[in-house]
GROMACS .gro file of C-alpha atoms in nm:
model
  235
    1UNK     CA    1   1.432   0.862  -1.010
    2UNK     CA    2   1.439   1.247  -0.971
    3UNK     CA    3   1.312   1.291  -0.577
    4UNK     CA    4   1.190   1.545  -0.438
    5UNK     CA    5   1.412   1.817  -0.251
    6UNK     CA    6   1.239   2.063   0.005
    7UNK     CA    7   1.389   2.384   0.071
    8UNK     CA    8   1.316   2.456   0.411
    9UNK     CA    9   1.240   2.851   0.537
   10UNK     CA   10   1.555   2.809   0.765
   11UNK     CA   11   1.740   2.743   0.487
   12UNK     CA   12   1.790   2.386   0.513
   13UNK     CA   13   1.683   2.094   0.248
   14UNK     CA   14   1.451   1.762   0.284
   15UNK     CA   15   1.397   1.480   0.160
   16UNK     CA   16   1.039   1.458   0.045
   17UNK     CA   17   0.806   1.599   0.313
   18UNK     CA   18   0.691   1.645   0.674
   19UNK     CA   19   0.362   1.643   0.821
   20UNK     CA   20   0.513   1.799   1.136
   21UNK     CA   21   0.555   2.132   0.930
   22UNK     CA   22   0.187   2.151   0.903
   23UNK     CA   23   0.184   2.236   1.311
   24UNK     CA   24   0.273   2.584   1.176
   25UNK     CA   25   0.121   2.679   0.914
   26UNK     CA   26  -0.033   3.043   0.908
   27UNK     CA   27  -0.262   2.874   0.631
   28UNK     CA   28  -0.512   2.708   0.818
   29UNK     CA   29  -0.647   2.742   1.190
   30UNK     CA   30  -0.469   2.609   1.506
   31UNK     CA   31  -0.697   2.270   1.518
   32UNK     CA   32  -0.646   2.162   1.195
   33UNK     CA   33  -0.279   2.241   1.185
   34UNK     CA   34  -0.256   2.019   1.515
   35UNK     CA   35  -0.466   1.743   1.364
   36UNK     CA   36  -0.260   1.747   1.043
   37UNK     CA   37   0.079   1.739   1.224
   38UNK     CA   38   0.023   1.481   1.408
   39UNK     CA   39  -0.182   1.278   1.184
   40UNK     CA   40  -0.146   1.383   0.831
   41UNK     CA   41   0.122   1.079   0.694
   42UNK     CA   42  -0.088   0.915   0.419
   43UNK     CA   43  -0.146   1.346   0.320
   44UNK     CA   44   0.210   1.381   0.321
   45UNK     CA   45   0.225   1.051   0.137
   46UNK     CA   46  -0.001   1.128  -0.129
   47UNK     CA   47   0.163   1.443  -0.259
   48UNK     CA   48   0.520   1.290  -0.207
   49UNK     CA   49   0.395   1.069  -0.404
   50UNK     CA   50   0.245   1.261  -0.702
   51UNK     CA   51   0.463   1.535  -0.716
   52UNK     CA   52   0.779   1.198  -0.815
   53UNK     CA   53   0.575   1.075  -1.048
   54UNK     CA   54   0.488   1.461  -1.225
   55UNK     CA   55   0.894   1.531  -1.162
   56UNK     CA   56   0.990   1.216  -1.392
   57UNK     CA   57   0.698   1.288  -1.618
   58UNK     CA   58   0.557   0.900  -1.530
   59UNK     CA   59   0.182   1.183  -1.505
   60UNK     CA   60   0.108   1.507  -1.664
   61UNK     CA   61   0.130   1.795  -1.489
   62UNK     CA   62  -0.205   1.925  -1.339
   63UNK     CA   63  -0.410   2.264  -1.188
   64UNK     CA   64  -0.276   2.185  -0.892
   65UNK     CA   65   0.115   2.074  -0.971
   66UNK     CA   66   0.186   2.373  -1.218
   67UNK     CA   67   0.142   2.534  -0.833
   68UNK     CA   68   0.456   2.405  -0.746
   69UNK     CA   69   0.803   2.469  -0.954
   70UNK     CA   70   0.961   2.235  -0.945
   71UNK     CA   71   0.975   2.065  -1.271
   72UNK     CA   72   1.280   2.227  -1.433
   73UNK     CA   73   1.453   2.271  -1.060
   74UNK     CA   74   1.633   2.150  -0.798
   75UNK     CA   75   1.392   2.165  -0.549
   76UNK     CA   76   1.076   2.253  -0.402
   77UNK     CA   77   0.997   2.561  -0.163
   78UNK     CA   78   0.889   2.483   0.138
   79UNK     CA   79   0.535   2.729   0.115
   80UNK     CA   80   0.468   2.570  -0.206
   81UNK     CA   81   0.457   2.213  -0.077
   82UNK     CA   82   0.274   2.289   0.203
   83UNK     CA   83  -0.008   2.496  -0.018
   84UNK     CA   84   0.028   2.204  -0.273
   85UNK     CA   85  -0.061   1.942   0.070
   86UNK     CA   86  -0.279   2.119   0.226
   87UNK     CA   87  -0.503   2.159  -0.217
   88UNK     CA   88  -0.510   1.761  -0.153
   89UNK     CA   89  -0.657   1.740   0.170
   90UNK     CA   90  -0.898   1.989   0.097
   91UNK     CA   91  -1.017   1.819  -0.228
   92UNK     CA   92  -0.943   1.493  -0.214
   93UNK     CA   93  -0.810   1.361   0.145
   94UNK     CA   94  -0.986   1.432   0.508
   95UNK     CA   95  -0.785   1.370   0.786
   96UNK     CA   96  -0.924   1.254   1.082
   97UNK     CA   97  -0.780   1.359   1.484
   98UNK     CA   98  -0.594   1.024   1.608
   99UNK     CA   99  -0.713   0.796   1.277
  100UNK     CA  100  -0.602   1.001   1.033
  101UNK     CA  101  -0.593   0.800   0.717
  102UNK     CA  102  -0.751   0.464   0.628
  103UNK     CA  103  -0.522   0.273   0.346
  104UNK     CA  104  -0.871   0.231   0.119
  105UNK     CA  105  -0.944   0.661   0.113
  106UNK     CA  106  -0.548   0.708   0.081
  107UNK     CA  107  -0.641   0.501  -0.255
  108UNK     CA  108  -0.973   0.666  -0.364
  109UNK     CA  109  -0.804   1.010  -0.313
  110UNK     CA  110  -0.571   0.908  -0.562
  111UNK     CA  111  -0.813   0.745  -0.812
  112UNK     CA  112  -1.032   1.080  -0.719
  113UNK     CA  113  -0.776   1.323  -0.838
  114UNK     CA  114  -0.697   1.116  -1.169
  115UNK     CA  115  -1.090   1.117  -1.290
  116UNK     CA  116  -1.089   1.521  -1.211
  117UNK     CA  117  -0.783   1.561  -1.444
  118UNK     CA  118  -0.828   1.246  -1.704
  119UNK     CA  119  -0.534   1.091  -1.566
  120UNK     CA  120  -0.449   0.687  -1.652
  121UNK     CA  121  -0.326   0.676  -1.300
  122UNK     CA  122  -0.563   0.367  -1.085
  123UNK     CA  123  -0.480   0.248  -0.738
  124UNK     CA  124  -0.583   0.014  -0.513
  125UNK     CA  125  -0.430  -0.092  -0.174
  126UNK     CA  126  -0.344  -0.471  -0.125
  127UNK     CA  127  -0.455  -0.669   0.175
  128UNK     CA  128  -0.240  -1.012   0.142
  129UNK     CA  129   0.099  -1.127   0.213
  130UNK     CA  130   0.118  -1.286  -0.087
  131UNK     CA  131   0.015  -0.954  -0.326
  132UNK     CA  132   0.241  -0.719  -0.087
  133UNK     CA  133   0.512  -0.959  -0.200
  134UNK     CA  134   0.407  -0.990  -0.601
  135UNK     CA  135   0.340  -0.596  -0.622
  136UNK     CA  136   0.691  -0.505  -0.444
  137UNK     CA  137   0.881  -0.784  -0.684
  138UNK     CA  138   0.690  -0.592  -0.947
  139UNK     CA  139   0.799  -0.181  -0.811
  140UNK     CA  140   1.144  -0.319  -0.729
  141UNK     CA  141   1.151  -0.409  -1.125
  142UNK     CA  142   1.034  -0.160  -1.273
  143UNK     CA  143   1.180   0.127  -1.020
  144UNK     CA  144   0.880   0.268  -0.956
  145UNK     CA  145   0.763   0.403  -0.624
  146UNK     CA  146   0.425   0.348  -0.402
  147UNK     CA  147   0.275   0.382  -0.082
  148UNK     CA  148   0.351   0.180   0.207
  149UNK     CA  149   0.153   0.127   0.506
  150UNK     CA  150   0.298   0.030   0.804
  151UNK     CA  151  -0.033  -0.106   1.012
  152UNK     CA  152  -0.144  -0.002   1.366
  153UNK     CA  153  -0.094  -0.328   1.667
  154UNK     CA  154  -0.393  -0.524   1.646
  155UNK     CA  155  -0.606  -0.675   1.854
  156UNK     CA  156  -0.433  -0.455   2.098
  157UNK     CA  157  -0.361  -0.095   1.900
  158UNK     CA  158  -0.173   0.010   2.233
  159UNK     CA  159   0.050  -0.285   2.267
  160UNK     CA  160   0.342  -0.034   2.164
  161UNK     CA  161   0.523  -0.311   1.879
  162UNK     CA  162   0.747  -0.098   1.627
  163UNK     CA  163   0.923  -0.184   1.320
  164UNK     CA  164   1.310   0.025   1.277
  165UNK     CA  165   1.339   0.300   0.993
  166UNK     CA  166   1.736   0.331   0.900
  167UNK     CA  167   2.002   0.573   0.768
  168UNK     CA  168   2.274   0.424   0.619
  169UNK     CA  169   2.606   0.608   0.707
  170UNK     CA  170   2.948   0.359   0.616
  171UNK     CA  171   2.814   0.039   0.506
  172UNK     CA  172   2.573   0.003   0.786
  173UNK     CA  173   2.225   0.039   0.860
  174UNK     CA  174   2.210   0.236   1.207
  175UNK     CA  175   1.793   0.269   1.344
  176UNK     CA  176   1.694   0.587   1.384
  177UNK     CA  177   1.370   0.616   1.374
  178UNK     CA  178   1.032   0.375   1.473
  179UNK     CA  179   0.684   0.243   1.294
  180UNK     CA  180   0.394   0.168   1.335
  181UNK     CA  181   0.031   0.325   1.204
  182UNK     CA  182   0.246   0.532   0.964
  183UNK     CA  183   0.249   0.578   0.586
  184UNK     CA  184   0.579   0.589   0.359
  185UNK     CA  185   0.691   0.604   0.005
  186UNK     CA  186   0.889   0.364  -0.071
  187UNK     CA  187   1.147   0.415  -0.370
  188UNK     CA  188   1.169   0.131  -0.624
  189UNK     CA  189   1.489   0.020  -0.506
  190UNK     CA  190   1.720  -0.202  -0.234
  191UNK     CA  191   2.012  -0.272  -0.057
  192UNK     CA  192   2.020  -0.619  -0.010
  193UNK     CA  193   2.293  -0.731   0.304
  194UNK     CA  194   2.339  -1.030   0.479
  195UNK     CA  195   2.115  -0.861   0.771
  196UNK     CA  196   1.831  -0.865   0.472
  197UNK     CA  197   1.657  -0.649   0.235
  198UNK     CA  198   1.696  -0.314   0.272
  199UNK     CA  199   1.376  -0.089   0.088
  200UNK     CA  200   1.481   0.243   0.052
  201UNK     CA  201   1.190   0.527   0.161
  202UNK     CA  202   1.125   0.845   0.262
  203UNK     CA  203   1.002   0.963   0.582
  204UNK     CA  204   0.912   1.242   0.843
  205UNK     CA  205   1.145   1.453   0.588
  206UNK     CA  206   1.442   1.234   0.556
  207UNK     CA  207   1.595   0.950   0.341
  208UNK     CA  208   1.596   0.571   0.546
  209UNK     CA  209   1.520   0.206   0.463
  210UNK     CA  210   1.299  -0.019   0.611
  211UNK     CA  211   1.340  -0.379   0.621
  212UNK     CA  212   1.186  -0.545   0.419
  213UNK     CA  213   1.160  -0.936   0.693
  214UNK     CA  214   1.117  -0.734   0.956
  215UNK     CA  215   0.796  -0.547   0.787
  216UNK     CA  216   0.689  -0.907   0.778
  217UNK     CA  217   0.715  -1.017   1.097
  218UNK     CA  218   0.550  -0.752   1.269
  219UNK     CA  219   0.287  -0.771   1.026
  220UNK     CA  220   0.287  -1.120   1.132
  221UNK     CA  221   0.328  -1.093   1.466
  222UNK     CA  222   0.142  -0.769   1.597
  223UNK     CA  223  -0.068  -0.570   1.304
  224UNK     CA  224  -0.206  -0.753   0.979
  225UNK     CA  225  -0.137  -0.765   0.620
  226UNK     CA  226  -0.456  -0.569   0.617
  227UNK     CA  227  -0.359  -0.280   0.781
  228UNK     CA  228   0.035  -0.320   0.658
  229UNK     CA  229   0.052  -0.348   0.311
  230UNK     CA  230   0.147  -0.151  -0.057
  231UNK     CA  231  -0.076   0.074  -0.262
  232UNK     CA  232  -0.088  -0.143  -0.621
  233UNK     CA  233  -0.151   0.134  -0.914
  234UNK     CA  234  -0.109   0.105  -1.308
  235UNK     CA  235  -0.034   0.432  -1.456
   0.00000   0.00000   0.00000
């Protein structure tokens, strides 16, 4: 797949989007900027998902994506990217303080977007381990991206358990961040190593991997497949 690179205003490049950029956006009030920068990972995953499918011609362009000049270019300008996210926020996906976005809201927003533009895309959120594994295998075989939710701690949301997000350097996986109560974009491929199955993903504007075995164990012990799962869809 042709991935999304975002040209930052400081001249650097990012691998997909980052909700933290909304903190200083002049396009919204400071109150809303604070909410979106802290709880906007669902909004970013929706935007990245739609842009990736459109760039790879799995979805046709719409009046919203036409505002982002990326189909013929290698990059998206940060200002255009944030404007696109904020259109999704205003039209399709409300984001609440601390709560952010519930998984059913995310799939509903994508379906609403699809219906508005008469697209064939239809999404729903899986809620069991069996469905997660079946859907993941399908997307791996097809090389298709998908939104994955790393669930909250349950029953105690303040327990502090999480899973690593890895960078891949010199043939080894190095933990670079920790994930919980977070949406990321799975990119349709994996690296299988003696340490496990490492799923290729984008999170916080960075390329990395999360370990399938660690994800499953986290869900079984500290969260649940109702909270941490994958968005299935058809095109």
